[in-house]
Coordinates of C-alpha atoms in Angstrom, one line a residue:
M160 CA 257.6 25.4 -101.7
L161 CA 254.5 26.0 -99.5
A162 CA 253.5 28.5 -96.8
A163 CA 250.9 29.6 -94.4
P164 CA 248.4 32.5 -94.6
T165 CA 249.8 35.5 -92.8
D166 CA 251.1 39.0 -93.5
A167 CA 254.6 37.7 -92.7
S168 CA 256.8 36.0 -95.2
A169 CA 256.4 32.2 -95.5
C170 CA 258.1 29.7 -97.8
G171 CA 259.7 26.3 -98.1
G172 CA 263.1 25.1 -99.1
T173 CA 264.4 22.0 -100.8
F174 CA 267.9 20.9 -99.9
C175 CA 270.2 18.0 -100.6
D176 CA 273.7 16.7 -99.8
A177 CA 273.9 17.8 -96.2
G178 CA 277.3 18.6 -94.8
P179 CA 280.2 21.0 -95.3
A180 CA 280.2 20.4 -99.1
S181 CA 276.4 20.8 -99.4
M182 CA 275.1 21.6 -102.9
P183 CA 271.6 23.0 -103.5
V184 CA 269.0 21.0 -105.5
D185 CA 268.7 22.4 -109.1
Q186 CA 265.2 23.6 -108.7
S187 CA 264.1 25.0 -112.0
G188 CA 260.4 25.6 -111.4
E189 CA 257.4 25.4 -109.1
N190 CA 253.7 24.7 -109.7
I191 CA 251.3 25.3 -106.9
L192 CA 247.5 25.0 -106.7
F193 CA 245.4 26.8 -104.1
A194 CA 241.8 26.0 -103.3
M195 CA 240.1 28.5 -101.0
E196 CA 236.8 28.0 -99.2
D197 CA 235.2 28.9 -95.9
G198 CA 238.4 30.1 -94.1
V199 CA 240.5 27.1 -95.2
V200 CA 243.3 27.2 -97.7
E201 CA 244.3 23.9 -99.4
A202 CA 247.7 24.1 -101.1
H203 CA 248.8 21.4 -103.6
V204 CA 252.5 21.5 -104.4
Q205 CA 254.1 19.7 -107.3
I206 CA 257.6 18.7 -106.2
Q207 CA 260.2 18.5 -108.9
Y208 CA 263.5 16.8 -108.0
Q209 CA 266.3 14.8 -109.7
G210 CA 269.1 13.3 -107.7
D211 CA 269.9 10.9 -104.9
P212 CA 266.7 10.1 -103.1
E213 CA 268.5 9.8 -99.8
A214 CA 269.7 13.4 -100.2
F215 CA 266.2 14.8 -100.7
A216 CA 264.7 17.0 -97.9
W217 CA 262.0 19.7 -97.9
V218 CA 261.2 22.1 -95.1
V219 CA 258.0 24.2 -95.1
P220 CA 257.1 26.9 -92.5
V221 CA 253.4 27.0 -91.5
M222 CA 251.5 29.1 -89.0
A223 CA 249.4 26.3 -87.5
E224 CA 249.5 22.5 -87.4
P225 CA 248.3 21.4 -90.8
E226 CA 246.6 18.4 -92.4
I227 CA 248.8 16.6 -94.9
E228 CA 248.0 14.2 -97.6
A229 CA 249.1 13.1 -101.0
G230 CA 248.2 15.1 -104.1
S231 CA 247.5 14.2 -107.8
D232 CA 250.2 14.7 -110.4
P233 CA 247.6 14.2 -113.3
L234 CA 245.6 17.1 -111.8
F235 CA 248.6 19.4 -112.4
Q236 CA 249.0 18.1 -115.9
A237 CA 245.3 18.7 -116.6
L238 CA 245.5 22.3 -115.3
L239 CA 248.7 23.0 -117.3
S240 CA 247.3 21.6 -120.5
A241 CA 243.9 23.4 -120.2
T242 CA 245.3 26.9 -119.6
V243 CA 248.6 27.0 -121.4
P244 CA 249.2 30.3 -123.3
T245 CA 248.4 29.4 -126.9
F246 CA 249.5 31.5 -129.9
V247 CA 247.2 31.3 -132.8
L248 CA 248.5 32.7 -136.1
D249 CA 246.2 33.1 -139.0
S250 CA 247.7 33.7 -142.4
R251 CA 246.6 35.4 -145.5
F252 CA 248.4 35.9 -148.8
E253 CA 248.2 38.9 -151.1
D254 CA 246.7 38.6 -154.6
C255 CA 249.9 39.3 -156.5
G256 CA 248.4 38.5 -160.0
P257 CA 249.5 35.8 -162.5
D258 CA 253.0 37.3 -162.9
G259 CA 253.7 37.7 -159.1
P260 CA 255.2 35.2 -156.7
Q261 CA 253.2 32.0 -156.4
F262 CA 253.1 30.5 -152.9
G263 CA 251.5 27.2 -153.8
C264 CA 251.2 24.0 -151.7
A265 CA 254.6 24.2 -150.2
F266 CA 253.3 26.8 -147.9
A267 CA 250.0 25.1 -146.9
P268 CA 249.8 23.7 -143.4
E269 CA 251.0 20.2 -142.6
S270 CA 248.8 17.9 -142.0
D271 CA 240.2 13.6 -96.0
D272 CA 243.3 13.8 -93.5
L273 CA 245.5 10.7 -94.3
A274 CA 247.9 11.6 -91.5
S275 CA 245.4 10.7 -88.7
G276 CA 247.5 7.7 -87.6
A277 CA 250.6 9.7 -86.9
T278 CA 252.1 9.7 -83.4
A279 CA 253.6 12.9 -82.1
G280 CA 257.4 12.6 -81.5
E281 CA 257.5 8.8 -82.1
G282 CA 260.8 7.7 -83.7
F283 CA 262.4 11.2 -83.7
G284 CA 265.1 12.6 -81.4
E285 CA 264.7 15.9 -79.6
G286 CA 267.5 18.0 -78.1
D287 CA 267.4 20.4 -75.1
D288 CA 266.9 23.4 -77.3
G289 CA 265.3 21.4 -80.1
P290 CA 261.8 21.6 -81.4
S291 CA 258.8 19.6 -80.2
V292 CA 257.6 17.1 -82.7
V293 CA 253.8 17.7 -82.6
Q294 CA 253.0 15.4 -85.5
S295 CA 254.8 12.8 -87.6
G296 CA 253.8 10.1 -90.0
V297 CA 253.9 8.9 -93.6
V298 CA 252.0 10.3 -96.5
G299 CA 252.5 8.5 -99.8
A300 CA 256.2 8.3 -100.6
F301 CA 257.2 10.7 -97.8
E302 CA 258.0 10.7 -94.1
F303 CA 257.1 13.9 -92.4
A304 CA 257.4 15.6 -89.0
V305 CA 255.8 18.9 -87.8
L306 CA 258.3 20.8 -85.6
D307 CA 257.2 23.4 -83.0
G308 CA 259.5 25.8 -81.2
G309 CA 263.1 25.4 -80.3
T310 CA 266.1 27.6 -81.4
V311 CA 267.6 27.8 -84.8
D312 CA 270.6 25.7 -83.7
G313 CA 268.1 23.2 -82.1
V314 CA 266.1 22.9 -85.4
V315 CA 269.3 22.5 -87.4
D316 CA 270.6 19.9 -85.1
W317 CA 267.3 18.0 -85.2
L318 CA 267.3 18.0 -89.0
D319 CA 270.9 16.7 -88.9
E320 CA 270.2 14.0 -86.4
N321 CA 267.1 12.7 -88.2
G322 CA 268.6 12.6 -91.7
Y323 CA 267.2 15.7 -93.2
A324 CA 269.7 17.4 -95.6
Q325 CA 270.0 21.1 -95.4
D326 CA 272.0 24.1 -96.7
D327 CA 274.5 26.4 -95.0
D328 CA 272.2 29.4 -95.8
A329 CA 269.1 27.8 -94.2
P330 CA 269.7 29.0 -90.6
D331 CA 269.3 32.7 -91.5
E332 CA 266.0 32.1 -93.2
L333 CA 264.7 29.8 -90.4
R334 CA 265.4 32.3 -87.7
G335 CA 262.9 34.8 -89.1
Y336 CA 260.2 32.2 -89.1
L337 CA 260.9 31.0 -85.6
E338 CA 260.8 34.6 -84.3
K339 CA 257.3 34.9 -85.7
G340 CA 256.0 31.6 -84.2
F341 CA 256.0 29.5 -87.3
L342 CA 256.0 25.7 -87.2
F343 CA 258.0 23.7 -89.7
V344 CA 257.0 20.6 -91.7
A345 CA 260.0 18.5 -92.7
F346 CA 259.6 16.0 -95.5
K347 CA 262.0 13.3 -96.7
L348 CA 261.5 10.2 -98.9
R349 CA 260.6 7.0 -97.2
G350 CA 263.4 4.4 -97.0
G351 CA 263.7 2.6 -100.4
A352 CA 261.6 5.2 -102.2
G353 CA 263.0 6.4 -105.5
V354 CA 262.6 9.8 -107.2
D355 CA 260.0 8.2 -109.5
E356 CA 257.7 7.9 -106.5
I357 CA 257.7 11.6 -105.8
H358 CA 254.2 13.1 -106.0
P359 CA 252.5 16.3 -105.1
V360 CA 251.7 17.0 -101.5
V361 CA 248.6 18.7 -100.1
I362 CA 248.8 20.9 -97.0
R363 CA 245.5 22.2 -95.6
Y364 CA 245.4 25.0 -93.1
E365 CA 243.1 27.6 -91.7
G366 CA 243.3 31.0 -93.4
D367 CA 242.1 33.0 -96.4
E368 CA 245.3 34.4 -97.8
P369 CA 247.3 32.0 -99.9
C370 CA 251.1 32.5 -100.2
V371 CA 253.7 31.1 -102.5
P372 CA 256.9 30.3 -100.6
I373 CA 260.0 32.0 -102.0
R374 CA 262.6 32.9 -99.4
L375 CA 263.8 29.4 -98.5
T376 CA 263.3 28.4 -102.1
R377 CA 266.1 30.7 -103.3
I378 CA 268.6 28.5 -101.6
A379 CA 267.9 25.8 -104.3
A380 CA 266.7 28.0 -107.1
T381 CA 268.1 28.7 -110.6
D382 CA 268.1 32.0 -112.4
D383 CA 264.8 33.1 -113.8
M384 CA 263.0 30.2 -112.1
G385 CA 259.4 29.9 -113.2
V386 CA 256.7 30.1 -110.5
R387 CA 253.2 29.2 -111.7
A388 CA 250.3 29.4 -109.3
F389 CA 246.8 28.1 -109.9
F390 CA 243.8 29.2 -107.8
L391 CA 240.4 27.5 -107.6
G392 CA 237.6 29.5 -106.0
G393 CA 234.7 31.8 -106.8
A394 CA 236.5 34.7 -108.4
R395 CA 239.7 35.8 -110.2
V396 CA 242.8 36.0 -108.0
A397 CA 245.5 38.7 -108.1
P398 CA 248.8 39.3 -106.3
T399 CA 248.5 41.4 -103.1
N400 CA 252.1 42.5 -102.5
Y401 CA 253.4 41.9 -106.0
R402 CA 252.4 43.9 -109.1
L403 CA 250.1 42.6 -111.9
V404 CA 251.8 43.0 -115.3
E405 CA 250.3 43.1 -118.8
I406 CA 252.8 42.1 -121.4
N407 CA 253.2 43.9 -124.7
Q408 CA 251.9 41.5 -127.4
A409 CA 253.9 43.3 -130.0
A410 CA 257.1 42.0 -128.3
I411 CA 256.0 38.4 -128.9
D412 CA 257.9 36.5 -131.6
W413 CA 254.8 35.7 -133.7
P414 CA 256.5 34.1 -136.7
G415 CA 258.4 32.0 -134.1
L416 CA 255.1 30.9 -132.5
G417 CA 255.8 32.7 -129.3
S418 CA 259.2 31.1 -128.8
N419 CA 260.4 34.2 -126.8
Y420 CA 257.4 34.2 -124.4
E421 CA 259.4 33.2 -121.3
S422 CA 261.9 35.9 -122.1
V423 CA 259.2 38.5 -122.5
V424 CA 257.6 37.6 -119.2
T425 CA 261.0 37.7 -117.4
Q426 CA 261.7 41.2 -118.8
A427 CA 258.2 42.4 -118.2
V428 CA 258.1 41.5 -114.5
D429 CA 261.4 43.2 -114.0
A430 CA 260.1 46.5 -115.5
D431 CA 259.7 49.8 -113.8
G432 CA 261.9 49.0 -110.8
S433 CA 259.6 46.2 -109.5
E434 CA 262.7 44.1 -108.7
G435 CA 261.1 41.0 -110.2
H436 CA 258.0 41.3 -108.0
G437 CA 255.3 40.9 -110.6
F438 CA 253.0 38.3 -112.1
V439 CA 251.2 38.0 -115.4
T440 CA 247.7 36.5 -115.6
E441 CA 247.9 33.6 -118.1
Y442 CA 244.2 32.5 -117.6
A443 CA 241.2 33.6 -115.6
G444 CA 237.8 32.1 -116.2
T445 CA 235.7 29.0 -115.9
S446 CA 237.3 25.8 -114.4
D447 CA 235.2 23.8 -117.0
V448 CA 238.2 24.1 -119.4
V449 CA 240.0 21.5 -117.3
F450 CA 239.2 18.0 -118.5
T451 CA 238.6 15.4 -115.7
D452 CA 238.4 12.3 -117.9
G453 CA 242.0 11.3 -117.3
L454 CA 242.1 12.0 -113.6
L455 CA 239.9 9.2 -112.3
N456 CA 238.8 5.8 -113.6
P457 CA 235.5 4.6 -111.9
A458 CA 236.9 1.1 -112.1
W459 CA 239.7 1.8 -109.7
D460 CA 239.1 -0.1 -106.4
A461 CA 241.9 -0.7 -103.9
A462 CA 239.9 -3.2 -102.0
R463 CA 240.3 -5.8 -104.8
Y464 CA 244.0 -6.0 -104.1
R465 CA 243.9 -6.7 -100.4
E466 CA 243.8 -10.5 -100.7
A467 CA 245.5 -10.8 -104.1
D468 CA 248.7 -12.7 -104.9
P469 CA 251.1 -11.0 -107.3
E470 CA 249.7 -12.5 -110.4
A471 CA 246.1 -11.7 -109.4
A472 CA 247.1 -8.1 -108.6
L473 CA 248.7 -7.7 -112.0
R474 CA 245.6 -9.1 -113.7
E475 CA 243.4 -6.6 -111.6
L476 CA 245.7 -3.7 -112.6
R477 CA 244.9 -4.6 -116.3
I478 CA 241.2 -4.9 -115.6
Q479 CA 241.1 -1.5 -113.8
G480 CA 243.1 0.2 -116.5
L481 CA 246.1 1.0 -114.3
L482 CA 248.3 -1.2 -116.5
S483 CA 247.9 -0.6 -120.2
C484 CA 248.9 -3.8 -122.0
N485 CA 249.3 -4.9 -125.6
G486 CA 249.7 -8.7 -125.5
E487 CA 252.6 -9.3 -123.1
T488 CA 253.9 -5.7 -123.1
C489 CA 252.5 -3.4 -120.4
M490 CA 253.0 0.2 -119.6
P491 CA 251.9 2.1 -116.4
A492 CA 248.8 4.2 -117.1
H493 CA 249.5 6.4 -114.1
P494 CA 252.8 8.2 -113.4
L495 CA 253.1 6.8 -109.9
L496 CA 252.2 3.2 -110.6
Q497 CA 255.7 2.2 -111.6
G498 CA 257.2 3.3 -108.3
V499 CA 254.5 1.6 -106.2
L500 CA 254.6 -1.6 -108.2
E501 CA 258.4 -1.9 -108.1
R502 CA 258.3 -1.3 -104.3
Y503 CA 256.3 -4.5 -103.8
L504 CA 257.3 -6.5 -106.8
P505 CA 260.8 -5.4 -107.6
R506 CA 261.9 -6.3 -111.2
P507 CA 265.4 -7.7 -111.9
T508 CA 268.1 -5.5 -113.3
G509 CA 268.3 -5.6 -117.1
I510 CA 264.6 -6.4 -117.7
T511 CA 262.3 -3.6 -118.8
F512 CA 259.1 -2.7 -117.0
E513 CA 257.1 -3.6 -120.1
E514 CA 258.6 -7.1 -120.3
Y515 CA 258.6 -8.0 -116.6
Y516 CA 255.1 -7.0 -115.7
G517 CA 253.6 -7.9 -119.0
C518 CA 254.7 -11.5 -118.7
F519 CA 255.2 -12.1 -114.9
G520 CA 257.4 -15.1 -114.3
C521 CA 258.7 -15.4 -117.9
S522 CA 262.1 -14.1 -116.9
G523 CA 262.7 -16.7 -114.2
T524 CA 261.3 -17.0 -110.7
P525 CA 259.9 -13.6 -109.6
D526 CA 261.0 -12.0 -106.4
I527 CA 257.9 -11.9 -104.2
E528 CA 259.5 -11.5 -100.8
S529 CA 258.5 -7.8 -100.8
W530 CA 254.9 -8.5 -101.7
D531 CA 252.4 -7.3 -99.1
A532 CA 248.9 -7.2 -100.6
G533 CA 247.4 -5.0 -97.8
A534 CA 250.3 -2.5 -98.0
F535 CA 250.1 -2.4 -101.8
A536 CA 246.3 -1.7 -101.6
D537 CA 246.9 1.0 -99.0
D538 CA 249.6 2.7 -101.2
L539 CA 247.3 2.6 -104.3
E540 CA 244.6 4.2 -102.3
A541 CA 246.8 6.9 -100.7
R542 CA 248.9 7.8 -103.7
I543 CA 246.7 7.2 -106.8
I544 CA 243.0 6.6 -106.1
G545 CA 242.3 8.9 -103.2
P546 CA 244.1 11.9 -104.7
A547 CA 242.3 11.4 -108.0
E548 CA 238.9 11.4 -106.3
H549 CA 239.8 14.6 -104.5
A550 CA 241.1 16.2 -107.6
V551 CA 237.8 15.6 -109.4
D552 CA 235.9 16.8 -106.4
L553 CA 237.8 20.1 -106.4
L554 CA 237.1 20.8 -110.0
D555 CA 233.4 20.0 -109.4
R556 CA 233.2 22.3 -106.4
F557 CA 235.0 25.4 -107.7
D558 CA 233.8 27.1 -110.8
Y559 CA 236.5 29.7 -111.3
L560 CA 240.2 29.1 -112.1
T561 CA 243.1 31.6 -112.2
R562 CA 246.6 30.9 -113.5
L563 CA 249.4 33.4 -112.6
Y564 CA 253.0 33.2 -113.7
T565 CA 256.3 34.9 -113.0
T566 CA 260.0 34.2 -113.2
L567 CA 262.4 34.9 -110.3
S568 CA 266.1 34.7 -109.7
P569 CA 267.5 33.9 -106.3
H570 CA 268.4 37.6 -105.5
E571 CA 264.7 38.5 -106.2
M572 CA 263.3 35.9 -103.8
D573 CA 263.2 38.3 -100.8
L574 CA 259.4 38.7 -100.6
D575 CA 256.9 35.9 -100.4
P576 CA 254.0 36.7 -102.7
I577 CA 250.5 36.6 -101.2
F578 CA 247.2 36.7 -103.1
H579 CA 243.6 37.7 -102.8
A580 CA 240.4 37.3 -104.8
N581 CA 238.8 40.3 -106.5
A582 CA 235.4 39.6 -108.1
D583 CA 235.6 42.9 -110.1
L584 CA 238.4 41.7 -112.3
P585 CA 237.5 40.6 -115.9
D586 CA 238.2 37.2 -117.3
V587 CA 241.5 36.6 -119.2
S588 CA 241.8 34.3 -122.2
N589 CA 244.9 32.1 -122.6
I590 CA 244.5 32.4 -126.4
F591 CA 246.7 35.0 -128.1
S592 CA 245.8 35.5 -131.8
A593 CA 247.1 37.5 -134.7
T594 CA 247.2 37.4 -138.5
R595 CA 250.3 37.3 -140.6
T596 CA 250.1 38.7 -144.1
F597 CA 252.5 37.4 -146.8
T598 CA 253.0 40.3 -149.1
C599 CA 254.0 40.6 -152.8
E600 CA 256.7 43.2 -152.6
G601 CA 256.7 44.9 -149.2
P602 CA 257.7 43.3 -145.9
D603 CA 255.4 40.7 -144.4
F604 CA 253.6 41.9 -141.3
V605 CA 251.7 40.5 -138.3
E606 CA 248.4 42.2 -137.3
L607 CA 247.1 41.9 -133.8
D608 CA 243.4 41.7 -133.0
D609 CA 243.3 45.4 -132.2
G610 CA 244.8 46.4 -135.6
T611 CA 248.4 46.9 -134.4
R612 CA 250.8 45.9 -137.2
I613 CA 254.4 44.7 -136.8
A614 CA 256.7 44.2 -139.7
V615 CA 258.4 40.8 -140.0
G616 CA 262.1 41.3 -140.4
G617 CA 264.2 39.4 -142.9
F618 CA 266.8 36.8 -141.9
D619 CA 269.5 39.4 -141.6
A620 CA 267.4 41.7 -139.4
D621 CA 267.9 42.0 -135.7
P622 CA 264.8 41.3 -133.7
P623 CA 262.8 44.4 -132.7
D624 CA 263.6 45.9 -129.3
F625 CA 260.1 46.6 -127.9
P626 CA 259.0 47.4 -124.3
T627 CA 257.9 44.1 -122.8
A628 CA 255.6 45.4 -120.1
L629 CA 252.8 47.4 -121.6
R630 CA 251.0 48.3 -118.3
V631 CA 251.7 47.6 -114.6
F632 CA 249.0 47.6 -112.0
E633 CA 248.4 47.2 -108.3
V634 CA 245.2 45.3 -107.5
P635 CA 243.0 46.3 -104.5
L636 CA 240.8 43.9 -102.7
S637 CA 237.8 45.1 -104.7
G638 CA 237.3 47.4 -107.7
P639 CA 239.4 47.8 -110.8
P640 CA 243.2 47.6 -110.8
M641 CA 245.2 50.8 -110.3
L642 CA 247.5 51.7 -113.1
I643 CA 251.0 52.6 -111.8
A644 CA 253.0 52.4 -115.1
D645 CA 252.0 52.8 -118.7
A646 CA 254.4 52.1 -121.6
T647 CA 251.8 52.3 -124.3
E648 CA 253.3 55.5 -125.9
A649 CA 256.8 54.2 -125.8
A650 CA 255.7 50.8 -127.2
D651 CA 253.9 52.6 -130.1
E652 CA 257.0 54.7 -130.9
A653 CA 259.3 51.7 -130.9
R654 CA 256.9 49.8 -133.1
T655 CA 256.6 52.7 -135.6
A656 CA 260.4 53.1 -135.8
W657 CA 260.8 49.3 -136.3
N658 CA 258.2 49.2 -139.1
A659 CA 259.8 52.2 -140.8
S660 CA 263.2 50.5 -140.7
Q661 CA 261.7 47.5 -142.4
G662 CA 259.8 49.5 -145.1
L663 CA 256.3 49.0 -143.7
D664 CA 253.9 51.9 -144.0
D665 CA 252.1 52.0 -140.7
D666 CA 249.0 53.6 -142.2
S667 CA 248.2 51.2 -145.1
G668 CA 250.2 48.1 -143.9
C669 CA 251.2 47.1 -147.5
N670 CA 251.3 48.3 -151.1
C671 CA 248.7 46.0 -152.5
H672 CA 245.4 44.6 -151.3
A673 CA 245.5 41.5 -149.2
R674 CA 242.3 39.4 -149.1
K675 CA 241.1 36.1 -147.9
H676 CA 239.8 33.2 -150.0
G677 CA 239.0 34.5 -153.5
A678 CA 239.8 34.1 -157.1
S679 CA 243.6 34.5 -156.7
G680 CA 244.2 34.9 -153.0
F681 CA 243.8 32.5 -150.1
A682 CA 244.1 32.4 -146.3
F683 CA 244.2 29.8 -143.6
S684 CA 244.7 29.3 -139.9
V685 CA 246.6 26.5 -138.2
L686 CA 247.0 25.4 -134.6
M687 CA 250.1 23.3 -133.7
L688 CA 253.2 23.4 -131.5
G689 CA 256.4 24.9 -132.8
T690 CA 259.4 27.1 -132.2
G691 CA 261.2 29.6 -134.3
L692 CA 263.0 32.9 -134.7
W693 CA 261.8 36.4 -135.6
A694 CA 262.5 36.1 -139.3
R695 CA 260.7 35.8 -142.7
R696 CA 258.8 32.5 -142.8
R697 CA 256.8 30.8 -145.4
R698 CA 255.0 28.3 -143.1
P699 CA 252.6 30.0 -140.7
A700 CA 251.7 28.2 -137.5
T701 CA 250.8 28.6 -133.9
R702 CA 252.4 27.5 -130.7
Q703 CA 251.5 26.8 -127.1
S704 CA 253.8 28.0 -124.4
R705 CA 254.8 25.5 -121.7

């Protein structure tokens, strides 16, 4: 999932179930954050995996020996929430007079390097043609090793001998990286770690050209897999070897609150023979939109657990807000706390987390053989507190945030996208807005901010077939983007034909005057989540894409 900064391809692959009957991990999406400063790229990768923890393995090619540490899952949640594409649909109703349709209330809106203690080669076997292990250690829930050199067969044998699952297709991809002098970072879950302990990983390396790994990823990828990349820096970021695509907002299912957004993006990045090699910009602007309140609690202090017995540690977790309790029922207030807590204070089968840790000892004599106060404190620091502090620091240091998105199928994953900053590019809002007019006699229609009108078809109408990519660009290192494909005229023609088929006059938009709040007409705007179809609706709303 991660890669090094070069003009060569670089990527990572997640594998499982090693052996003749190997099956790829069902990898349905990737979220990656890059922070770029002073010749150093810091890549945060959110790993998503469901399955047998012993069958998890992840191999990442890098150009130079990296620094590796744990990342923050709440940071990704904050980034996703702050920049999600949001569809805002205002509504207005025609004044149809006292004898016309009355809409009434029924249609109103409802209410620093943590791997420093690693020892090169320790605990790992090396064959004659195998790689050298230049670094190994533990970071959070993972064991890792950095491999240098060797042959393809040697690397494959090393992975087999050391318990790293792999796929039959991996050698062909590994060979190209070995020939270019890449190193590999191999990750697997620590013994006894469950999939609920999986967390983002940070890989820091020298360079100025971030790259999203794709080629090895295709081994485990699903069709139309979403790839979402965030960039923190001083300016907007654009793809270097992929195209930048502007979607046609008329193709959005506005009455359905953007329910077809993913499909529109998928079709748009495939337009004009780009072979899926395109990104859309979902947000570009100030990083202040990301809320940091939930990332770090100033009360968190790992030192207070180092001498604590289990009961004292559970009390301290409540005091520091890591356990959220209501009486004798407790829930973890951080996504990784449950995995860490159950590693050192395992709960009996059949007892819920809430019951066991909310009333420790109420369900019989607790198992405290695994309790190690110092190790528990170290894991809290490495997996939860340290990554949270670093996440807040990143958002404080970098004032500009870019969010890019694409979908790729395995056959399109033959080119690893690389990116660059271009300070001449304008900001991009993640807010899409339009107004729907409910008419008296004619078809309802949606009007975009630029005045474009699209008829809303009835329940028996097929959805309109509009071009999804309005414009396609290549972006230089500086200056404005270069237009290489423009479907504006075709989009206008398709929209005009659709409107005519639904009985909408493109010039006037309707047969009687629509107005906002007045004596007998009204309008409102709502903001909420929802899904729907392109069909006549009587409850306007808005939606956020995922």
